[in-house]
Amino acid sequence: MPAEPGTVLEISAPDDWHVHLRDGEALSAVAPFTARQFRRAIVMPNLRPPIQTVGEAEAYRKRILEACGDAAFAPLMTLYLTETTEPEEVDRAAASEFVAGIKLYPAGATTNSEAGVHSLSGLYRVFERMEERDLVLEVHGEVTDRQADVFDRERLFLERELAPLVERFQRLRVVFEHVTTREAVDFVRETKGRVGATITPQHLLLNRNALFAGGIRPHNYCLPVLKREEHRRALVDAATSGHSRFFLGTDSAPHSRSSKETACGCAGVFSAPLALELYAEVFDNEDRLDQFEAFASTNGPAFYGLPKNTDRVRLCKQPRAVPTEYDFGSETIVPFRAGEQVSWVLLA
Ligand code: NCD
Ligand code: ZN
């Protein structure tokens, strides 16, 4: 039975283990939402140009902190892996206090991934060094083969690239980012490697019908693309099981309204203003609110080897309307569930 209206849920303060904060005026528009909802966040490096060095990450981190004002928020930075990344950059990253990982984008897989990697085999020296330094590798897991069916790209990446990589580097900590399929969930559960996975709110709440409900729905389009109901079910079971390898990562990926509502719209769902409420809804629907803290606040820091946050937050079950849009610098942005309702609210 879902919780009664007015139910209050208190958990340790949560973190977001995968978010896009962008830069410039977009950064100022979106970062405060993440800083309000989460104490820490793993910030993706896919800017133009990408964040490739510890020095660049340090400067970007300062810009993020400025955009957040005096919120108690700690951005955890990632570096963008390219075919020219050197093992020495891994050393510098591991020695820094604020770089938490290195992100692998297969070249061409998603937004701003052109500078990413064509073949993993040229990077074995880098992976060896990451294993030695125990630095986390975050992976966008989709093949870029244009012949491959878009709904199969995650499974094919798992089979062709990720499983062999994990087999070869058994001590490497890997986050299989934004998993969307049953196959990915099963792999994360069963592998002997040190693999965790983030799961987004949209992949827990929607299946691929939501892309075409009454007409094409650009604001539900992200990468990896939404999958069939059977896959959504597997994700919900994994997230709400409390299993320590699954944790919260919104993949909130803001794009302006005009770059979504167009003939060739960008991939990315903007969930930052109400992410925690959306996740609470998933756990409530499953009658698993008792596992919400594990997913939102415990499993992520444990995987990254960081302490759990000591303060607590409260959510109340109380429907509220989701705004139809927010300011986004000189443009506007449409959030997930725009104009509809969400059934929980994060209390101040
Ligand atoms: C992300 C973005 O816009 O940066 N888009 C998305 O659909 N998730 C990139 C990514 O994480 O794939
Ligand atoms: Zn992402």
mmCIF file of C-alpha atoms and ligand atoms in Angstrom:
data_model
loop_
_atom_site.group_PDB
_atom_site.id
_atom_site.type_symbol
_atom_site.label_atom_id
_atom_site.label_comp_id
_atom_site.label_asym_id
_atom_site.label_seq_id
_atom_site.Cartn_x
_atom_site.Cartn_y
_atom_site.Cartn_z
ATOM 1 C CA MET A 1 0.000 0.000 0.000
ATOM 2 C CA PRO A 2 1.415 3.423 -0.930
ATOM 3 C CA ALA A 3 1.923 5.839 1.968
ATOM 4 C CA GLU A 4 -0.963 7.994 3.257
ATOM 5 C CA PRO A 5 -1.040 11.660 2.197
ATOM 6 C CA GLY A 6 0.880 13.723 4.749
ATOM 7 C CA THR A 7 3.371 10.938 5.488
ATOM 8 C CA VAL A 8 6.808 12.344 6.323
ATOM 9 C CA LEU A 9 9.912 10.433 5.315
ATOM 10 C CA GLU A 10 13.269 11.308 6.874
ATOM 11 C CA ILE A 11 16.574 10.075 5.448
ATOM 12 C CA SER A 12 20.267 10.958 5.597
ATOM 13 C CA ALA A 13 20.984 13.752 3.143
ATOM 14 C CA PRO A 14 21.296 12.306 -0.373
ATOM 15 C CA ASP A 15 23.833 12.791 -3.171
ATOM 16 C CA ASP A 16 23.504 12.740 -6.963
ATOM 17 C CA TRP A 17 26.116 10.426 -8.480
ATOM 18 C CA HIS A 18 25.662 11.672 -12.073
ATOM 19 C CA VAL A 19 24.623 15.161 -13.135
ATOM 20 C CA HIS A 20 25.268 17.678 -15.928
ATOM 21 C CA LEU A 21 25.623 21.236 -14.666
ATOM 22 C CA ARG A 22 26.859 22.857 -17.926
ATOM 23 C CA ASP A 23 28.677 26.204 -17.814
ATOM 24 C CA GLY A 24 28.093 29.957 -18.090
ATOM 25 C CA GLU A 25 24.504 31.194 -17.786
ATOM 26 C CA ALA A 26 23.120 27.648 -17.990
ATOM 27 C CA LEU A 27 25.247 26.686 -14.979
ATOM 28 C CA SER A 28 23.884 29.623 -12.973
ATOM 29 C CA ALA A 29 20.344 28.580 -13.900
ATOM 30 C CA VAL A 30 20.543 24.886 -12.986
ATOM 31 C CA ALA A 31 23.245 24.362 -10.326
ATOM 32 C CA PRO A 32 21.187 25.836 -7.442
ATOM 33 C CA PHE A 33 18.531 23.115 -7.961
ATOM 34 C CA THR A 34 21.073 20.340 -7.524
ATOM 35 C CA ALA A 35 22.696 22.148 -4.588
ATOM 36 C CA ARG A 36 19.309 22.392 -2.869
ATOM 37 C CA GLN A 37 18.444 18.724 -3.332
ATOM 38 C CA PHE A 38 21.835 17.092 -2.790
ATOM 39 C CA ARG A 39 24.933 17.532 -0.616
ATOM 40 C CA ARG A 40 27.347 16.197 -3.223
ATOM 41 C CA ALA A 41 27.147 15.450 -6.919
ATOM 42 C CA ILE A 42 29.362 13.773 -9.470
ATOM 43 C CA VAL A 43 29.617 16.434 -12.165
ATOM 44 C CA MET A 44 29.971 15.258 -15.750
ATOM 45 C CA PRO A 45 32.835 16.730 -17.798
ATOM 46 C CA ASN A 46 31.166 16.874 -21.239
ATOM 47 C CA LEU A 47 31.505 20.616 -21.744
ATOM 48 C CA ARG A 48 32.738 22.145 -24.989
ATOM 49 C CA PRO A 49 35.708 21.809 -24.844
ATOM 50 C CA PRO A 50 35.623 18.875 -22.401
ATOM 51 C CA ILE A 51 37.182 18.991 -18.911
ATOM 52 C CA GLN A 52 40.317 16.883 -19.426
ATOM 53 C CA THR A 53 42.784 17.913 -16.765
ATOM 54 C CA VAL A 54 42.784 18.375 -13.011
ATOM 55 C CA GLY A 55 43.529 22.060 -13.574
ATOM 56 C CA GLU A 56 40.443 22.463 -15.755
ATOM 57 C CA ALA A 57 38.346 20.551 -13.229
ATOM 58 C CA GLU A 58 39.555 22.846 -10.456
ATOM 59 C CA ALA A 59 38.553 25.972 -12.376
ATOM 60 C CA TYR A 60 35.179 24.458 -13.310
ATOM 61 C CA ARG A 61 34.576 23.488 -9.691
ATOM 62 C CA LYS A 62 35.122 27.121 -8.638
ATOM 63 C CA ARG A 63 32.573 28.294 -11.212
ATOM 64 C CA ILE A 64 30.075 25.740 -9.871
ATOM 65 C CA LEU A 65 30.579 26.874 -6.279
ATOM 66 C CA GLU A 66 30.067 30.502 -7.323
ATOM 67 C CA ALA A 67 26.839 29.539 -9.109
ATOM 68 C CA CYS A 68 25.546 27.814 -5.955
ATOM 69 C CA GLY A 69 25.996 30.800 -3.647
ATOM 70 C CA ASP A 70 26.378 29.670 -0.047
ATOM 71 C CA ALA A 71 24.608 26.317 -0.296
ATOM 72 C CA ALA A 72 26.471 23.532 1.530
ATOM 73 C CA PHE A 73 27.225 21.676 -1.664
ATOM 74 C CA ALA A 74 30.361 19.799 -2.704
ATOM 75 C CA PRO A 75 30.821 19.168 -6.423
ATOM 76 C CA LEU A 76 32.827 16.011 -7.100
ATOM 77 C CA MET A 77 34.591 16.419 -10.397
ATOM 78 C CA THR A 78 35.282 13.995 -13.236
ATOM 79 C CA LEU A 79 37.761 14.121 -16.086
ATOM 80 C CA TYR A 80 36.832 13.317 -19.671
ATOM 81 C CA LEU A 81 38.804 10.374 -20.983
ATOM 82 C CA THR A 82 40.272 10.814 -24.460
ATOM 83 C CA GLU A 83 42.645 8.748 -26.549
ATOM 84 C CA THR A 84 45.463 11.046 -25.469
ATOM 85 C CA THR A 85 44.838 10.900 -21.694
ATOM 86 C CA GLU A 86 48.133 9.957 -19.990
ATOM 87 C CA PRO A 87 48.597 7.830 -16.855
ATOM 88 C CA GLU A 88 50.176 10.888 -15.194
ATOM 89 C CA GLU A 89 46.803 12.658 -15.350
ATOM 90 C CA VAL A 90 45.401 9.709 -13.383
ATOM 91 C CA ASP A 91 48.090 10.311 -10.744
ATOM 92 C CA ARG A 92 47.171 13.970 -10.495
ATOM 93 C CA ALA A 93 43.457 13.160 -10.335
ATOM 94 C CA ALA A 94 43.940 10.579 -7.593
ATOM 95 C CA ALA A 95 46.070 13.028 -5.602
ATOM 96 C CA SER A 96 43.541 15.853 -5.851
ATOM 97 C CA GLU A 97 40.867 16.250 -3.211
ATOM 98 C CA PHE A 98 37.986 16.944 -5.535
ATOM 99 C CA VAL A 99 38.352 14.676 -8.591
ATOM 100 C CA ALA A 100 36.275 11.559 -7.982
ATOM 101 C CA GLY A 101 36.586 9.734 -11.271
ATOM 102 C CA ILE A 102 37.259 9.610 -14.993
ATOM 103 C CA LYS A 103 34.406 9.402 -17.477
ATOM 104 C CA LEU A 104 34.483 7.225 -20.560
ATOM 105 C CA TYR A 105 32.324 8.332 -23.483
ATOM 106 C CA PRO A 106 32.403 6.124 -26.561
ATOM 107 C CA ALA A 107 33.041 8.688 -29.349
ATOM 108 C CA GLY A 108 29.709 9.787 -30.810
ATOM 109 C CA ALA A 109 27.505 8.004 -28.254
ATOM 110 C CA THR A 110 25.820 11.097 -26.807
ATOM 111 C CA THR A 111 25.904 14.894 -26.303
ATOM 112 C CA ASN A 112 29.464 16.286 -26.571
ATOM 113 C CA SER A 113 31.066 12.858 -26.860
ATOM 114 C CA GLU A 114 32.936 13.546 -30.107
ATOM 115 C CA ALA A 115 36.233 13.831 -28.200
ATOM 116 C CA GLY A 116 35.630 10.424 -26.607
ATOM 117 C CA VAL A 117 37.135 7.033 -27.218
ATOM 118 C CA HIS A 118 36.986 4.852 -30.353
ATOM 119 C CA SER A 119 38.751 1.823 -28.958
ATOM 120 C CA LEU A 120 39.390 0.810 -25.357
ATOM 121 C CA SER A 121 42.503 -1.225 -26.112
ATOM 122 C CA GLY A 122 44.662 1.890 -26.586
ATOM 123 C CA LEU A 123 43.874 2.946 -23.020
ATOM 124 C CA TYR A 124 44.978 -0.085 -21.037
ATOM 125 C CA ARG A 125 47.876 1.862 -19.483
ATOM 126 C CA VAL A 126 45.377 4.404 -18.195
ATOM 127 C CA PHE A 127 43.050 1.721 -16.799
ATOM 128 C CA GLU A 128 46.005 -0.017 -15.131
ATOM 129 C CA ARG A 129 46.964 3.230 -13.442
ATOM 130 C CA MET A 130 43.371 3.852 -12.359
ATOM 131 C CA GLU A 131 43.283 0.385 -10.862
ATOM 132 C CA GLU A 132 46.551 1.070 -9.025
ATOM 133 C CA ARG A 133 45.322 4.439 -7.714
ATOM 134 C CA ASP A 134 41.802 3.093 -7.095
ATOM 135 C CA LEU A 135 40.208 5.879 -9.121
ATOM 136 C CA VAL A 136 36.638 5.234 -10.341
ATOM 137 C CA LEU A 137 35.877 4.858 -14.053
ATOM 138 C CA GLU A 138 32.395 6.121 -14.978
ATOM 139 C CA VAL A 139 31.125 4.613 -18.208
ATOM 140 C CA HIS A 140 28.516 5.693 -20.734
ATOM 141 C CA GLY A 141 27.652 2.190 -21.891
ATOM 142 C CA GLU A 142 26.397 2.257 -25.466
ATOM 143 C CA VAL A 143 27.989 1.106 -28.717
ATOM 144 C CA THR A 144 28.291 3.791 -31.359
ATOM 145 C CA ASP A 145 27.847 1.452 -34.313
ATOM 146 C CA ARG A 146 25.176 3.265 -36.399
ATOM 147 C CA GLN A 147 23.990 -0.093 -37.759
ATOM 148 C CA ALA A 148 23.106 -1.265 -34.252
ATOM 149 C CA ASP A 149 19.477 -0.807 -33.243
ATOM 150 C CA VAL A 150 19.258 2.150 -30.860
ATOM 151 C CA PHE A 151 17.360 0.033 -28.296
ATOM 152 C CA ASP A 152 20.131 -2.613 -28.311
ATOM 153 C CA ARG A 153 23.134 -0.329 -27.931
ATOM 154 C CA GLU A 154 23.517 -0.732 -24.180
ATOM 155 C CA ARG A 155 23.293 -4.533 -24.266
ATOM 156 C CA LEU A 156 25.793 -4.675 -27.143
ATOM 157 C CA PHE A 157 28.225 -2.416 -25.293
ATOM 158 C CA LEU A 158 27.954 -4.640 -22.252
ATOM 159 C CA GLU A 159 28.708 -7.751 -24.285
ATOM 160 C CA ARG A 160 31.405 -6.337 -26.535
ATOM 161 C CA GLU A 161 33.202 -3.819 -24.325
ATOM 162 C CA LEU A 162 32.242 -3.620 -20.676
ATOM 163 C CA ALA A 163 32.193 -7.281 -19.658
ATOM 164 C CA PRO A 164 35.651 -7.915 -21.216
ATOM 165 C CA LEU A 165 37.013 -4.721 -19.607
ATOM 166 C CA VAL A 166 35.771 -5.719 -16.152
ATOM 167 C CA GLU A 167 37.190 -9.212 -16.677
ATOM 168 C CA ARG A 168 40.611 -7.784 -17.574
ATOM 169 C CA PHE A 169 40.713 -5.159 -14.804
ATOM 170 C CA GLN A 170 39.189 -6.943 -11.872
ATOM 171 C CA ARG A 171 40.290 -4.391 -9.280
ATOM 172 C CA LEU A 172 39.061 -1.375 -11.275
ATOM 173 C CA ARG A 173 36.036 0.336 -9.754
ATOM 174 C CA VAL A 174 33.538 0.958 -12.561
ATOM 175 C CA VAL A 175 30.196 2.761 -12.509
ATOM 176 C CA PHE A 176 27.928 1.593 -15.309
ATOM 177 C CA GLU A 177 26.117 4.927 -15.659
ATOM 178 C CA HIS A 178 22.366 5.311 -16.144
ATOM 179 C CA VAL A 179 21.595 1.628 -16.729
ATOM 180 C CA THR A 180 18.432 1.045 -18.737
ATOM 181 C CA THR A 181 18.163 -2.694 -19.379
ATOM 182 C CA ARG A 182 17.571 -5.969 -17.593
ATOM 183 C CA GLU A 183 20.869 -7.243 -18.985
ATOM 184 C CA ALA A 184 22.780 -4.362 -17.401
ATOM 185 C CA VAL A 185 21.089 -4.876 -14.039
ATOM 186 C CA ASP A 186 21.807 -8.615 -14.093
ATOM 187 C CA PHE A 187 25.442 -7.986 -14.975
ATOM 188 C CA VAL A 188 25.918 -5.491 -12.141
ATOM 189 C CA ARG A 189 24.337 -7.891 -9.665
ATOM 190 C CA GLU A 190 26.339 -10.907 -10.755
ATOM 191 C CA THR A 191 29.788 -9.741 -11.840
ATOM 192 C CA LYS A 192 32.795 -10.518 -9.690
ATOM 193 C CA GLY A 193 34.238 -7.144 -10.684
ATOM 194 C CA ARG A 194 33.870 -3.973 -8.644
ATOM 195 C CA VAL A 195 30.922 -2.569 -10.562
ATOM 196 C CA GLY A 196 28.171 -0.216 -9.431
ATOM 197 C CA ALA A 197 25.375 1.441 -11.389
ATOM 198 C CA THR A 198 23.386 4.658 -11.323
ATOM 199 C CA ILE A 199 19.701 4.744 -12.266
ATOM 200 C CA THR A 200 17.788 7.851 -13.384
ATOM 201 C CA PRO A 201 14.252 8.855 -12.345
ATOM 202 C CA GLN A 202 12.972 8.786 -15.921
ATOM 203 C CA HIS A 203 14.139 5.222 -16.528
ATOM 204 C CA LEU A 204 12.375 4.152 -13.313
ATOM 205 C CA LEU A 205 9.146 5.982 -14.108
ATOM 206 C CA LEU A 206 8.732 5.690 -17.881
ATOM 207 C CA ASN A 207 9.020 3.102 -20.594
ATOM 208 C CA ARG A 208 9.525 3.840 -24.276
ATOM 209 C CA ASN A 209 5.807 4.428 -24.885
ATOM 210 C CA ALA A 210 6.376 7.791 -23.168
ATOM 211 C CA LEU A 211 8.368 8.919 -26.200
ATOM 212 C CA PHE A 212 5.292 8.676 -28.397
ATOM 213 C CA ALA A 213 2.320 9.296 -26.078
ATOM 214 C CA GLY A 214 -0.193 11.046 -28.335
ATOM 215 C CA GLY A 215 2.645 12.494 -30.425
ATOM 216 C CA ILE A 216 6.409 12.819 -30.218
ATOM 217 C CA ARG A 217 7.643 13.865 -26.758
ATOM 218 C CA PRO A 218 11.060 15.493 -27.004
ATOM 219 C CA HIS A 219 11.298 16.168 -23.263
ATOM 220 C CA ASN A 220 11.268 12.429 -22.532
ATOM 221 C CA TYR A 221 14.127 11.806 -24.954
ATOM 222 C CA CYS A 222 17.493 11.086 -23.412
ATOM 223 C CA LEU A 223 20.393 8.711 -23.968
ATOM 224 C CA PRO A 224 20.399 5.846 -23.378
ATOM 225 C CA VAL A 225 16.861 6.007 -24.748
ATOM 226 C CA LEU A 226 13.900 4.721 -22.670
ATOM 227 C CA LYS A 227 13.347 0.991 -23.061
ATOM 228 C CA ARG A 228 10.463 -1.520 -22.937
ATOM 229 C CA GLU A 229 8.365 -2.028 -19.793
ATOM 230 C CA GLU A 230 10.154 -5.292 -18.964
ATOM 231 C CA HIS A 231 13.412 -3.346 -18.612
ATOM 232 C CA ARG A 232 11.835 -0.584 -16.517
ATOM 233 C CA ARG A 233 10.530 -3.308 -14.202
ATOM 234 C CA ALA A 234 14.031 -4.760 -13.782
ATOM 235 C CA LEU A 235 15.401 -1.304 -12.933
ATOM 236 C CA VAL A 236 12.684 -0.683 -10.342
ATOM 237 C CA ASP A 237 13.367 -4.066 -8.741
ATOM 238 C CA ALA A 238 17.109 -3.326 -8.579
ATOM 239 C CA ALA A 239 16.745 0.200 -7.184
ATOM 240 C CA THR A 240 14.147 -0.707 -4.567
ATOM 241 C CA SER A 241 15.903 -3.913 -3.481
ATOM 242 C CA GLY A 242 18.449 -1.934 -1.472
ATOM 243 C CA HIS A 243 21.264 -3.846 -3.211
ATOM 244 C CA SER A 244 24.466 -1.951 -2.461
ATOM 245 C CA ARG A 245 25.603 -1.723 -6.097
ATOM 246 C CA PHE A 246 22.684 0.461 -7.226
ATOM 247 C CA PHE A 247 22.505 4.145 -6.403
ATOM 248 C CA LEU A 248 20.957 7.462 -7.309
ATOM 249 C CA GLY A 249 22.259 9.321 -10.371
ATOM 250 C CA THR A 250 19.749 11.661 -11.989
ATOM 251 C CA ASP A 251 21.598 12.288 -15.256
ATOM 252 C CA SER A 252 19.740 15.598 -15.193
ATOM 253 C CA ALA A 253 20.880 16.927 -18.574
ATOM 254 C CA PRO A 254 19.550 20.422 -19.263
ATOM 255 C CA HIS A 255 18.955 21.667 -22.806
ATOM 256 C CA SER A 256 16.963 24.789 -23.685
ATOM 257 C CA ARG A 257 13.374 24.428 -24.853
ATOM 258 C CA SER A 258 14.356 25.514 -28.354
ATOM 259 C CA SER A 259 17.057 22.865 -28.668
ATOM 260 C CA LYS A 260 14.612 20.139 -27.571
ATOM 261 C CA GLU A 261 11.520 21.246 -29.518
ATOM 262 C CA THR A 262 13.034 21.163 -32.976
ATOM 263 C CA ALA A 263 13.487 18.851 -35.965
ATOM 264 C CA CYS A 264 16.596 17.257 -34.458
ATOM 265 C CA GLY A 265 16.256 17.667 -30.709
ATOM 266 C CA CYS A 266 19.015 17.181 -28.145
ATOM 267 C CA ALA A 267 19.066 14.187 -25.803
ATOM 268 C CA GLY A 268 18.617 14.883 -22.112
ATOM 269 C CA VAL A 269 15.909 15.062 -19.441
ATOM 270 C CA PHE A 270 16.016 17.952 -16.966
ATOM 271 C CA SER A 271 14.992 16.572 -13.570
ATOM 272 C CA ALA A 272 17.160 18.574 -11.151
ATOM 273 C CA PRO A 273 14.365 20.699 -9.551
ATOM 274 C CA LEU A 274 12.335 17.643 -8.421
ATOM 275 C CA ALA A 275 14.615 14.648 -8.682
ATOM 276 C CA LEU A 276 14.360 13.444 -5.100
ATOM 277 C CA GLU A 277 10.556 13.722 -5.146
ATOM 278 C CA LEU A 278 10.402 11.638 -8.331
ATOM 279 C CA TYR A 279 12.551 8.900 -6.835
ATOM 280 C CA ALA A 280 10.436 8.924 -3.662
ATOM 281 C CA GLU A 281 7.402 8.295 -5.843
ATOM 282 C CA VAL A 282 9.034 5.169 -7.302
ATOM 283 C CA PHE A 283 9.808 3.718 -3.868
ATOM 284 C CA ASP A 284 6.353 4.671 -2.574
ATOM 285 C CA ASN A 285 4.600 2.999 -5.548
ATOM 286 C CA GLU A 286 6.498 -0.191 -4.731
ATOM 287 C CA ASP A 287 5.821 0.085 -1.001
ATOM 288 C CA ARG A 288 9.609 0.131 -0.502
ATOM 289 C CA LEU A 289 10.156 3.496 1.183
ATOM 290 C CA ASP A 290 12.223 1.553 3.721
ATOM 291 C CA GLN A 291 14.888 1.074 1.003
ATOM 292 C CA PHE A 292 14.912 4.686 -0.201
ATOM 293 C CA GLU A 293 17.754 5.797 2.047
ATOM 294 C CA ALA A 294 20.013 2.960 0.866
ATOM 295 C CA PHE A 295 19.565 3.981 -2.757
ATOM 296 C CA ALA A 296 19.659 7.765 -2.253
ATOM 297 C CA SER A 297 22.138 8.226 0.581
ATOM 298 C CA THR A 298 24.075 5.075 1.553
ATOM 299 C CA ASN A 299 25.104 2.987 -1.448
ATOM 300 C CA GLY A 300 26.689 5.782 -3.489
ATOM 301 C CA PRO A 301 29.139 7.037 -0.860
ATOM 302 C CA ALA A 302 29.978 3.452 0.093
ATOM 303 C CA PHE A 303 30.895 2.639 -3.501
ATOM 304 C CA TYR A 304 32.970 5.811 -3.887
ATOM 305 C CA GLY A 305 34.658 5.238 -0.525
ATOM 306 C CA LEU A 306 33.269 8.441 0.997
ATOM 307 C CA PRO A 307 31.467 9.001 4.285
ATOM 308 C CA LYS A 308 27.691 9.131 4.330
ATOM 309 C CA ASN A 309 26.281 12.618 4.950
ATOM 310 C CA THR A 310 25.551 13.238 8.616
ATOM 311 C CA ASP A 311 22.629 15.648 8.316
ATOM 312 C CA ARG A 312 19.116 14.552 7.384
ATOM 313 C CA VAL A 313 16.362 15.698 5.049
ATOM 314 C CA ARG A 314 12.599 15.228 5.116
ATOM 315 C CA LEU A 315 10.093 14.634 2.367
ATOM 316 C CA CYS A 316 6.332 14.891 2.751
ATOM 317 C CA LYS A 317 3.732 13.108 0.665
ATOM 318 C CA GLN A 318 1.780 16.036 -0.658
ATOM 319 C CA PRO A 319 0.965 16.562 -4.323
ATOM 320 C CA ARG A 320 2.256 19.677 -5.988
ATOM 321 C CA ALA A 321 2.245 21.035 -9.508
ATOM 322 C CA VAL A 322 5.442 20.934 -11.563
ATOM 323 C CA PRO A 323 6.146 24.285 -13.273
ATOM 324 C CA THR A 324 5.770 24.292 -17.054
ATOM 325 C CA GLU A 325 9.208 25.860 -17.495
ATOM 326 C CA TYR A 326 12.105 27.560 -15.735
ATOM 327 C CA ASP A 327 14.441 30.374 -16.770
ATOM 328 C CA PHE A 328 17.557 29.118 -18.485
ATOM 329 C CA GLY A 329 19.822 32.122 -19.020
ATOM 330 C CA SER A 330 18.359 34.016 -21.970
ATOM 331 C CA GLU A 331 16.127 31.023 -22.811
ATOM 332 C CA THR A 332 13.735 28.717 -20.975
ATOM 333 C CA ILE A 333 13.920 25.048 -20.053
ATOM 334 C CA VAL A 334 11.173 22.457 -19.637
ATOM 335 C CA PRO A 335 11.499 20.113 -16.639
ATOM 336 C CA PHE A 336 10.501 16.468 -16.437
ATOM 337 C CA ARG A 337 6.712 16.177 -15.772
ATOM 338 C CA ALA A 338 6.187 19.837 -16.760
ATOM 339 C CA GLY A 339 2.657 20.997 -15.997
ATOM 340 C CA GLU A 340 1.765 17.737 -14.237
ATOM 341 C CA GLN A 341 1.978 16.726 -10.583
ATOM 342 C CA VAL A 342 4.525 15.061 -8.374
ATOM 343 C CA SER A 343 3.304 13.391 -5.207
ATOM 344 C CA TRP A 344 6.116 14.258 -2.772
ATOM 345 C CA VAL A 345 7.768 17.477 -1.700
ATOM 346 C CA LEU A 346 11.231 18.010 -0.215
ATOM 347 C CA LEU A 347 10.796 20.082 2.961
ATOM 348 C CA ALA A 348 13.077 23.082 3.469
HETATM 349 C C1 NCD B 1 23.572 13.990 -21.669
HETATM 350 C C2 NCD B 1 23.871 15.454 -21.979
HETATM 351 O O1 NCD B 1 22.987 16.128 -22.526
HETATM 352 O O2 NCD B 1 24.960 15.924 -21.656
HETATM 353 N N1 NCD B 1 22.372 13.593 -22.351
HETATM 354 C C3 NCD B 1 21.564 12.550 -22.025
HETATM 355 O O3 NCD B 1 20.616 12.287 -22.776
HETATM 356 N N2 NCD B 1 21.760 11.842 -20.947
HETATM 357 C C4 NCD B 1 24.734 13.156 -22.018
HETATM 358 C C5 NCD B 1 24.686 11.762 -21.436
HETATM 359 O O4 NCD B 1 24.791 11.572 -20.232
HETATM 360 O O5 NCD B 1 24.525 10.812 -22.222
HETATM 361 ZN ZN ZN B 2 24.783 11.951 -18.340
#
